[in-house]
């Protein structure tokens, strides 16, 4: 890539949890480094066959671009941004929110146990690593070279693949001695209307990318690797705003129109790691979870017909923040701290007693916090004639019983937002730490 092309690539807009160290954007000089894009690689393969593939990978993008001028046009920032597969933590937790997401849960097939699960995680990890680098899914059940082609021409597009284990996985693989207490079933909440068929699961995969085709390509490639080892239990598809759609990087909005994510813990905060990631516990049964995190996944339908009937000032009191800019009703800008004690001229609290942001704030929950990293969803019109739409709420924490559970208990008792929501599906997954170079995700559990 030429210097001029590099200069034209702007910095990635951070649309979610900021400060991910595990992404590299082309501004940092990555697209011309070892990360050979799928577009360049396949172009090379087309011209030179298998040898070209190897050369393309080893020689790097610069060498390839020099020989094929028609392929030298720079990918956009969106296409060229690459998240790292290897690292202390799995990707897709602190990675900025992506525009497209797929969540899929699998149950192991009858007769599949620990050995088959280990082989699957090994194959999945190999595929995820290739795809996240923008390379084709070489391998697969049909052998090398049988990539579906769905993501041809696109770069990595911030693709992340994150793997997790559900509670039921441990009994099926004879690993109950390693089952963490953090995977105890969640308590029932009064507002739950859960569909068991779309809840939980032995294995969970979260896919995110800033391009819909790249995300779907990853979904297909990973499903193909499963073969007879497992069957899909449920799948959900979501989306967020596309990077670059706003004039400057902004916190995302949800389908109720609210700025959503402001109060999230920030990676720059001192206690971020302690809140989100599992610490080392040498010699303990959950030792394998070091550097991992627990994902609570809730499909929360928004009753949009009811919500949209509320005037904006009432909607704002439901949350405790202004709709236009996310500023707390107590004043300031989006990032100003909420003043929970401030009263108006009428003596009433400016941020009402039952406002969602008040009730869920760490201040009101003994410090309980979680990293919310959701996708919106819309699956058409439901049988009741209203949009089947809402939030694939995903929150990350070191322990769901110190993050999600106390906060949801409290919201369940008297949150002003709850009448506009219906929790339709639920799952909790142990997401192990990131794989080291040469390792596959979950190896420390499966080979312990
Ligand atoms: C569809 C469902 C939900 C919607 C639309 C929603 C929306 C919002 C909005 C607009 C905010 C204020 C801006 C922000 O800080 O992000 C907020 C804050 C928050 N929400 Fe939710 N929320 C939902 C469900 C939940 C659930 C199920 C939980 C956890 C059990 C939760 C926990 C929180 C927390 C911890 C905050 C930050 C509070 C603070 O630190 O100030 N939310 N939510």
mmCIF file of N, CA and C in Angstrom, residues 313-414:
data_model
loop_
_atom_site.group_PDB
_atom_site.id
_atom_site.type_symbol
_atom_site.label_atom_id
_atom_site.label_comp_id
_atom_site.label_asym_id
_atom_site.label_seq_id
_atom_site.Cartn_x
_atom_site.Cartn_y
_atom_site.Cartn_z
ATOM 1 N N UNK A 313 -40.742 13.918 26.602
ATOM 2 C CA UNK A 313 -40.366 14.254 27.991
ATOM 3 C C UNK A 313 -40.682 13.097 28.938
ATOM 4 N N UNK A 314 -41.737 12.332 28.638
ATOM 5 C CA UNK A 314 -42.029 11.161 29.490
ATOM 6 C C UNK A 314 -41.011 10.051 29.221
ATOM 7 N N UNK A 315 -40.658 9.888 27.953
ATOM 8 C CA UNK A 315 -39.628 8.880 27.631
ATOM 9 C C UNK A 315 -38.338 9.205 28.377
ATOM 10 N N UNK A 316 -38.027 10.495 28.452
ATOM 11 C CA UNK A 316 -36.779 10.897 29.117
ATOM 12 C C UNK A 316 -36.829 10.617 30.607
ATOM 13 N N UNK A 317 -38.011 10.767 31.191
ATOM 14 C CA UNK A 317 -38.116 10.492 32.635
ATOM 15 C C UNK A 317 -38.041 8.979 32.919
ATOM 16 N N UNK A 318 -38.453 8.194 31.955
ATOM 17 C CA UNK A 318 -38.351 6.734 32.122
ATOM 18 C C UNK A 318 -36.885 6.330 32.272
ATOM 19 N N UNK A 319 -36.020 6.963 31.510
ATOM 20 C CA UNK A 319 -34.586 6.630 31.556
ATOM 21 C C UNK A 319 -33.840 7.489 32.570
ATOM 22 N N UNK A 320 -34.173 8.785 32.615
ATOM 23 C CA UNK A 320 -33.420 9.714 33.476
ATOM 24 C C UNK A 320 -32.373 10.470 32.689
ATOM 25 N N UNK A 321 -32.440 10.336 31.374
ATOM 26 C CA UNK A 321 -31.485 11.031 30.498
ATOM 27 C C UNK A 321 -32.228 11.626 29.308
ATOM 28 N N UNK A 322 -31.608 12.685 28.729
ATOM 29 C CA UNK A 322 -32.234 13.324 27.573
ATOM 30 C C UNK A 322 -32.066 12.443 26.348
ATOM 31 N N UNK A 323 -33.130 12.439 25.520
ATOM 32 C CA UNK A 323 -33.099 11.549 24.364
ATOM 33 C C UNK A 323 -32.119 12.063 23.308
ATOM 34 N N UNK A 324 -32.100 13.374 23.109
ATOM 35 C CA UNK A 324 -31.313 13.917 22.008
ATOM 36 C C UNK A 324 -29.821 13.653 22.195
ATOM 37 N N UNK A 325 -29.314 13.904 23.395
ATOM 38 C CA UNK A 325 -27.858 13.824 23.562
ATOM 39 C C UNK A 325 -27.410 12.925 24.713
ATOM 40 N N UNK A 326 -28.344 12.267 25.374
ATOM 41 C CA UNK A 326 -27.976 11.324 26.438
ATOM 42 C C UNK A 326 -27.547 11.983 27.735
ATOM 43 N N UNK A 327 -27.659 13.306 27.835
ATOM 44 C CA UNK A 327 -27.246 13.989 29.076
ATOM 45 C C UNK A 327 -28.209 13.645 30.201
ATOM 46 N N UNK A 328 -27.704 13.524 31.443
ATOM 47 C CA UNK A 328 -28.615 13.241 32.554
ATOM 48 C C UNK A 328 -29.615 14.386 32.736
ATOM 49 N N UNK A 329 -30.804 14.073 33.218
ATOM 50 C CA UNK A 329 -31.817 15.129 33.418
ATOM 51 C C UNK A 329 -31.361 16.125 34.478
ATOM 52 N N UNK A 330 -30.338 15.769 35.256
ATOM 53 C CA UNK A 330 -29.816 16.707 36.255
ATOM 54 C C UNK A 330 -28.883 17.740 35.619
ATOM 55 N N UNK A 331 -28.630 17.626 34.314
ATOM 56 C CA UNK A 331 -27.883 18.661 33.611
ATOM 57 C C UNK A 331 -26.521 18.214 33.114
ATOM 58 N N UNK A 332 -25.942 19.052 32.230
ATOM 59 C CA UNK A 332 -24.617 18.780 31.686
ATOM 60 C C UNK A 332 -24.682 18.123 30.320
ATOM 61 N N UNK A 333 -23.652 17.382 30.010
ATOM 62 C CA UNK A 333 -23.590 16.703 28.713
ATOM 63 C C UNK A 333 -23.654 15.192 28.961
ATOM 64 N N UNK A 334 -23.528 14.410 27.887
ATOM 65 C CA UNK A 334 -23.664 12.952 28.018
ATOM 66 C C UNK A 334 -22.723 12.392 29.089
ATOM 67 N N UNK A 335 -21.531 12.957 29.168
ATOM 68 C CA UNK A 335 -20.539 12.368 30.068
ATOM 69 C C UNK A 335 -20.566 12.958 31.484
ATOM 70 N N UNK A 336 -21.451 13.942 31.723
ATOM 71 C CA UNK A 336 -21.571 14.498 33.081
ATOM 72 C C UNK A 336 -22.179 13.430 33.993
ATOM 73 N N UNK A 337 -21.653 13.327 35.196
ATOM 74 C CA UNK A 337 -22.221 12.340 36.127
ATOM 75 C C UNK A 337 -23.649 12.711 36.513
ATOM 76 N N UNK A 338 -24.479 11.706 36.711
ATOM 77 C CA UNK A 338 -25.857 11.981 37.139
ATOM 78 C C UNK A 338 -25.840 12.532 38.557
ATOM 79 N N UNK A 339 -26.620 13.590 38.807
ATOM 80 C CA UNK A 339 -26.787 14.066 40.176
ATOM 81 C C UNK A 339 -28.105 13.473 40.681
ATOM 82 N N UNK A 340 -27.997 12.361 41.398
ATOM 83 C CA UNK A 340 -29.199 11.603 41.770
ATOM 84 C C UNK A 340 -29.999 12.288 42.874
ATOM 85 N N UNK A 341 -29.407 13.289 43.538
ATOM 86 C CA UNK A 341 -30.113 13.971 44.643
ATOM 87 C C UNK A 341 -30.763 15.278 44.210
ATOM 88 N N UNK A 342 -30.504 15.710 42.994
ATOM 89 C CA UNK A 342 -30.992 17.026 42.575
ATOM 90 C C UNK A 342 -32.526 17.052 42.478
ATOM 91 N N UNK A 343 -33.125 18.071 43.088
ATOM 92 C CA UNK A 343 -34.584 18.228 43.038
ATOM 93 C C UNK A 343 -34.936 19.442 42.194
ATOM 94 N N UNK A 344 -36.111 19.406 41.580
ATOM 95 C CA UNK A 344 -36.595 20.522 40.759
ATOM 96 C C UNK A 344 -37.298 21.538 41.642
ATOM 97 N N UNK A 345 -37.821 22.629 41.032
ATOM 98 C CA UNK A 345 -38.528 23.666 41.797
ATOM 99 C C UNK A 345 -39.719 23.101 42.573
ATOM 100 N N UNK A 346 -40.305 22.000 42.055
ATOM 101 C CA UNK A 346 -41.453 21.388 42.752
ATOM 102 C C UNK A 346 -41.008 20.461 43.882
ATOM 103 N N UNK A 347 -39.702 20.401 44.118
ATOM 104 C CA UNK A 347 -39.197 19.559 45.212
ATOM 105 C C UNK A 347 -39.034 18.102 44.837
ATOM 106 N N UNK A 348 -39.445 17.752 43.610
ATOM 107 C CA UNK A 348 -39.330 16.330 43.224
ATOM 108 C C UNK A 348 -37.978 16.060 42.563
ATOM 109 N N UNK A 349 -37.528 14.817 42.706
ATOM 110 C CA UNK A 349 -36.237 14.454 42.114
ATOM 111 C C UNK A 349 -36.261 14.665 40.596
ATOM 112 N N UNK A 350 -35.208 15.276 40.054
ATOM 113 C CA UNK A 350 -35.160 15.539 38.617
ATOM 114 C C UNK A 350 -34.992 14.214 37.851
ATOM 115 N N UNK A 351 -34.163 13.342 38.401
ATOM 116 C CA UNK A 351 -34.063 11.980 37.842
ATOM 117 C C UNK A 351 -34.968 11.111 38.710
ATOM 118 N N UNK A 352 -36.154 10.754 38.188
ATOM 119 C CA UNK A 352 -37.171 10.124 39.041
ATOM 120 C C UNK A 352 -36.660 8.865 39.755
ATOM 121 N N UNK A 353 -37.352 8.569 40.844
ATOM 122 C CA UNK A 353 -37.042 7.415 41.685
ATOM 123 C C UNK A 353 -36.952 6.101 40.918
ATOM 124 N N UNK A 354 -37.840 5.969 39.899
ATOM 125 C CA UNK A 354 -37.884 4.697 39.164
ATOM 126 C C UNK A 354 -37.206 4.788 37.794
ATOM 127 N N UNK A 355 -36.414 5.851 37.571
ATOM 128 C CA UNK A 355 -35.737 5.994 36.268
ATOM 129 C C UNK A 355 -34.743 4.851 36.081
ATOM 130 N N UNK A 356 -34.699 4.324 34.860
ATOM 131 C CA UNK A 356 -33.865 3.154 34.577
ATOM 132 C C UNK A 356 -32.391 3.408 34.905
ATOM 133 N N UNK A 357 -31.886 4.574 34.524
ATOM 134 C CA UNK A 357 -30.454 4.845 34.743
ATOM 135 C C UNK A 357 -30.132 4.988 36.224
ATOM 136 N N UNK A 358 -31.108 5.480 37.016
ATOM 137 C CA UNK A 358 -30.876 5.569 38.471
ATOM 138 C C UNK A 358 -30.828 4.169 39.084
ATOM 139 N N UNK A 359 -31.870 3.375 38.770
ATOM 140 C CA UNK A 359 -31.991 2.068 39.419
ATOM 141 C C UNK A 359 -30.836 1.140 39.048
ATOM 142 N N UNK A 360 -30.321 1.289 37.830
ATOM 143 C CA UNK A 360 -29.277 0.357 37.392
ATOM 144 C C UNK A 360 -27.868 0.868 37.687
ATOM 145 N N UNK A 361 -27.743 2.066 38.237
ATOM 146 C CA UNK A 361 -26.394 2.628 38.397
ATOM 147 C C UNK A 361 -25.617 1.895 39.489
ATOM 148 N N UNK A 362 -24.311 1.737 39.295
ATOM 149 C CA UNK A 362 -23.481 1.058 40.298
ATOM 150 C C UNK A 362 -23.651 1.675 41.680
ATOM 151 N N UNK A 363 -23.843 2.996 41.711
ATOM 152 C CA UNK A 363 -24.016 3.714 42.974
ATOM 153 C C UNK A 363 -25.190 3.160 43.798
ATOM 154 N N UNK A 364 -26.217 2.696 43.097
ATOM 155 C CA UNK A 364 -27.415 2.191 43.783
ATOM 156 C C UNK A 364 -27.392 0.671 43.909
ATOM 157 N N UNK A 365 -26.300 0.059 43.506
ATOM 158 C CA UNK A 365 -26.228 -1.413 43.510
ATOM 159 C C UNK A 365 -24.938 -1.921 44.132
ATOM 160 N N UNK A 366 -24.498 -1.230 45.150
ATOM 161 C CA UNK A 366 -23.284 -1.661 45.843
ATOM 162 C C UNK A 366 -22.094 -1.817 44.903
ATOM 163 N N UNK A 367 -22.054 -1.009 43.868
ATOM 164 C CA UNK A 367 -20.906 -1.040 42.945
ATOM 165 C C UNK A 367 -21.070 -2.049 41.816
ATOM 166 N N UNK A 368 -22.170 -2.825 41.805
ATOM 167 C CA UNK A 368 -22.349 -3.843 40.753
ATOM 168 C C UNK A 368 -22.330 -3.184 39.376
ATOM 169 N N UNK A 369 -21.508 -3.722 38.491
ATOM 170 C CA UNK A 369 -21.408 -3.131 37.152
ATOM 171 C C UNK A 369 -21.162 -4.223 36.131
ATOM 172 N N UNK A 370 -21.499 -3.920 34.908
ATOM 173 C CA UNK A 370 -21.293 -4.877 33.809
ATOM 174 C C UNK A 370 -21.016 -4.075 32.553
ATOM 175 N N UNK A 371 -20.371 -4.710 31.591
ATOM 176 C CA UNK A 371 -20.123 -4.057 30.308
ATOM 177 C C UNK A 371 -21.222 -4.479 29.348
ATOM 178 N N UNK A 372 -22.104 -3.539 29.007
ATOM 179 C CA UNK A 372 -23.198 -3.865 28.087
ATOM 180 C C UNK A 372 -22.715 -3.691 26.653
ATOM 181 N N UNK A 373 -22.866 -4.747 25.861
ATOM 182 C CA UNK A 373 -22.383 -4.698 24.469
ATOM 183 C C UNK A 373 -23.424 -5.399 23.585
ATOM 184 N N UNK A 374 -24.529 -4.707 23.344
ATOM 185 C CA UNK A 374 -25.674 -5.365 22.694
ATOM 186 C C UNK A 374 -25.680 -5.237 21.170
ATOM 187 N N UNK A 375 -26.598 -5.940 20.568
ATOM 188 C CA UNK A 375 -26.999 -5.702 19.178
ATOM 189 C C UNK A 375 -28.505 -5.466 19.192
ATOM 190 N N UNK A 376 -29.002 -4.580 18.342
ATOM 191 C CA UNK A 376 -30.447 -4.473 18.157
ATOM 192 C C UNK A 376 -30.900 -5.627 17.268
ATOM 193 N N UNK A 377 -32.185 -5.958 17.321
ATOM 194 C CA UNK A 377 -32.677 -6.964 16.371
ATOM 195 C C UNK A 377 -34.035 -6.553 15.842
ATOM 196 N N UNK A 378 -34.351 -7.036 14.664
ATOM 197 C CA UNK A 378 -35.684 -6.850 14.081
ATOM 198 C C UNK A 378 -35.978 -8.053 13.208
ATOM 199 N N UNK A 379 -36.943 -8.852 13.631
ATOM 200 C CA UNK A 379 -37.276 -10.073 12.889
ATOM 201 C C UNK A 379 -38.654 -9.959 12.239
ATOM 202 N N UNK A 380 -38.984 -8.778 11.733
ATOM 203 C CA UNK A 380 -40.272 -8.603 11.054
ATOM 204 C C UNK A 380 -41.384 -8.329 12.051
ATOM 205 N N UNK A 381 -42.605 -8.635 11.629
ATOM 206 C CA UNK A 381 -43.771 -8.347 12.469
ATOM 207 C C UNK A 381 -44.183 -9.635 13.172
ATOM 208 N N UNK A 382 -44.385 -9.540 14.474
ATOM 209 C CA UNK A 382 -44.765 -10.732 15.248
ATOM 210 C C UNK A 382 -46.252 -11.026 15.083
ATOM 211 N N UNK A 383 -46.669 -12.165 15.637
ATOM 212 C CA UNK A 383 -48.073 -12.565 15.500
ATOM 213 C C UNK A 383 -49.027 -11.534 16.086
ATOM 214 N N UNK A 384 -48.560 -10.781 17.089
ATOM 215 C CA UNK A 384 -49.425 -9.771 17.694
ATOM 216 C C UNK A 384 -49.511 -8.490 16.853
ATOM 217 N N UNK A 385 -48.882 -8.502 15.688
ATOM 218 C CA UNK A 385 -49.001 -7.367 14.776
ATOM 219 C C UNK A 385 -47.997 -6.253 15.045
ATOM 220 N N UNK A 386 -47.198 -6.394 16.069
ATOM 221 C CA UNK A 386 -46.208 -5.360 16.407
ATOM 222 C C UNK A 386 -44.821 -5.826 15.971
ATOM 223 N N UNK A 387 -43.891 -4.883 15.843
ATOM 224 C CA UNK A 387 -42.543 -5.298 15.418
ATOM 225 C C UNK A 387 -41.929 -6.289 16.402
ATOM 226 N N UNK A 388 -41.355 -7.365 15.846
ATOM 227 C CA UNK A 388 -40.607 -8.317 16.669
ATOM 228 C C UNK A 388 -39.186 -7.758 16.745
ATOM 229 N N UNK A 389 -39.026 -6.766 17.604
ATOM 230 C CA UNK A 389 -37.777 -5.993 17.601
ATOM 231 C C UNK A 389 -37.372 -5.682 19.029
ATOM 232 N N UNK A 390 -36.114 -5.444 19.216
ATOM 233 C CA UNK A 390 -35.637 -5.095 20.552
ATOM 234 C C UNK A 390 -34.138 -5.167 20.641
ATOM 235 N N UNK A 391 -33.687 -5.663 21.769
ATOM 236 C CA UNK A 391 -32.259 -5.653 22.057
ATOM 237 C C UNK A 391 -31.780 -7.071 22.356
ATOM 238 N N UNK A 392 -30.728 -7.495 21.627
ATOM 239 C CA UNK A 392 -30.005 -8.693 22.049
ATOM 240 C C UNK A 392 -29.026 -8.169 23.090
ATOM 241 N N UNK A 393 -29.514 -8.141 24.326
ATOM 242 C CA UNK A 393 -28.753 -7.556 25.433
ATOM 243 C C UNK A 393 -27.651 -8.539 25.811
ATOM 244 N N UNK A 394 -26.423 -8.112 25.681
ATOM 245 C CA UNK A 394 -25.286 -8.967 26.074
ATOM 246 C C UNK A 394 -24.476 -8.162 27.071
ATOM 247 N N UNK A 395 -24.315 -8.699 28.259
ATOM 248 C CA UNK A 395 -23.456 -7.973 29.200
ATOM 249 C C UNK A 395 -22.369 -8.896 29.712
ATOM 250 N N UNK A 396 -21.216 -8.286 29.964
ATOM 251 C CA UNK A 396 -19.989 -9.016 30.302
ATOM 252 C C UNK A 396 -19.561 -8.646 31.706
ATOM 253 N N UNK A 397 -19.222 -9.656 32.489
ATOM 254 C CA UNK A 397 -18.784 -9.394 33.846
ATOM 255 C C UNK A 397 -17.971 -10.569 34.376
ATOM 256 N N UNK A 398 -17.211 -10.290 35.446
ATOM 257 C CA UNK A 398 -16.378 -11.326 36.055
ATOM 258 C C UNK A 398 -17.242 -12.345 36.781
ATOM 259 N N UNK A 399 -18.448 -11.928 37.198
ATOM 260 C CA UNK A 399 -19.363 -12.831 37.898
ATOM 261 C C UNK A 399 -20.794 -12.308 37.746
ATOM 262 N N UNK A 400 -21.653 -13.051 37.051
ATOM 263 C CA UNK A 400 -23.029 -12.556 36.831
ATOM 264 C C UNK A 400 -23.784 -12.320 38.133
ATOM 265 N N UNK A 401 -23.384 -13.000 39.204
ATOM 266 C CA UNK A 401 -24.112 -12.830 40.471
ATOM 267 C C UNK A 401 -23.658 -11.571 41.207
ATOM 268 N N UNK A 402 -22.649 -10.916 40.668
ATOM 269 C CA UNK A 402 -22.254 -9.619 41.211
ATOM 270 C C UNK A 402 -22.450 -8.514 40.164
ATOM 271 N N UNK A 403 -22.903 -8.875 38.982
ATOM 272 C CA UNK A 403 -23.139 -7.903 37.915
ATOM 273 C C UNK A 403 -24.616 -7.892 37.536
ATOM 274 N N UNK A 404 -24.965 -8.729 36.581
ATOM 275 C CA UNK A 404 -26.328 -8.724 36.045
ATOM 276 C C UNK A 404 -27.403 -8.985 37.102
ATOM 277 N N UNK A 405 -27.211 -10.030 37.922
ATOM 278 C CA UNK A 405 -28.318 -10.507 38.775
ATOM 279 C C UNK A 405 -28.827 -9.440 39.752
ATOM 280 N N UNK A 406 -27.958 -8.812 40.581
ATOM 281 C CA UNK A 406 -28.505 -7.818 41.513
ATOM 282 C C UNK A 406 -29.174 -6.645 40.798
ATOM 283 N N UNK A 407 -28.629 -6.256 39.643
ATOM 284 C CA UNK A 407 -29.203 -5.101 38.938
ATOM 285 C C UNK A 407 -30.562 -5.480 38.334
ATOM 286 N N UNK A 408 -30.625 -6.651 37.713
ATOM 287 C CA UNK A 408 -31.898 -7.067 37.109
ATOM 288 C C UNK A 408 -32.969 -7.300 38.182
ATOM 289 N N UNK A 409 -32.547 -7.801 39.350
ATOM 290 C CA UNK A 409 -33.498 -7.987 40.463
ATOM 291 C C UNK A 409 -34.146 -6.657 40.814
ATOM 292 N N UNK A 410 -33.302 -5.649 40.850
ATOM 293 C CA UNK A 410 -33.794 -4.332 41.231
ATOM 294 C C UNK A 410 -34.674 -3.717 40.132
ATOM 295 N N UNK A 411 -34.236 -3.853 38.896
ATOM 296 C CA UNK A 411 -35.033 -3.334 37.776
ATOM 297 C C UNK A 411 -36.396 -4.013 37.769
ATOM 298 N N UNK A 412 -36.382 -5.311 38.060
ATOM 299 C CA UNK A 412 -37.592 -6.124 38.045
ATOM 300 C C UNK A 412 -38.615 -5.645 39.086
ATOM 301 N N UNK A 413 -38.112 -5.021 40.132
ATOM 302 C CA UNK A 413 -39.016 -4.593 41.211
ATOM 303 C C UNK A 413 -39.696 -3.258 40.949
ATOM 304 N N UNK A 414 -39.208 -2.455 40.023
ATOM 305 C CA UNK A 414 -39.906 -1.177 39.882
ATOM 306 C C UNK A 414 -39.245 -0.203 38.935
#
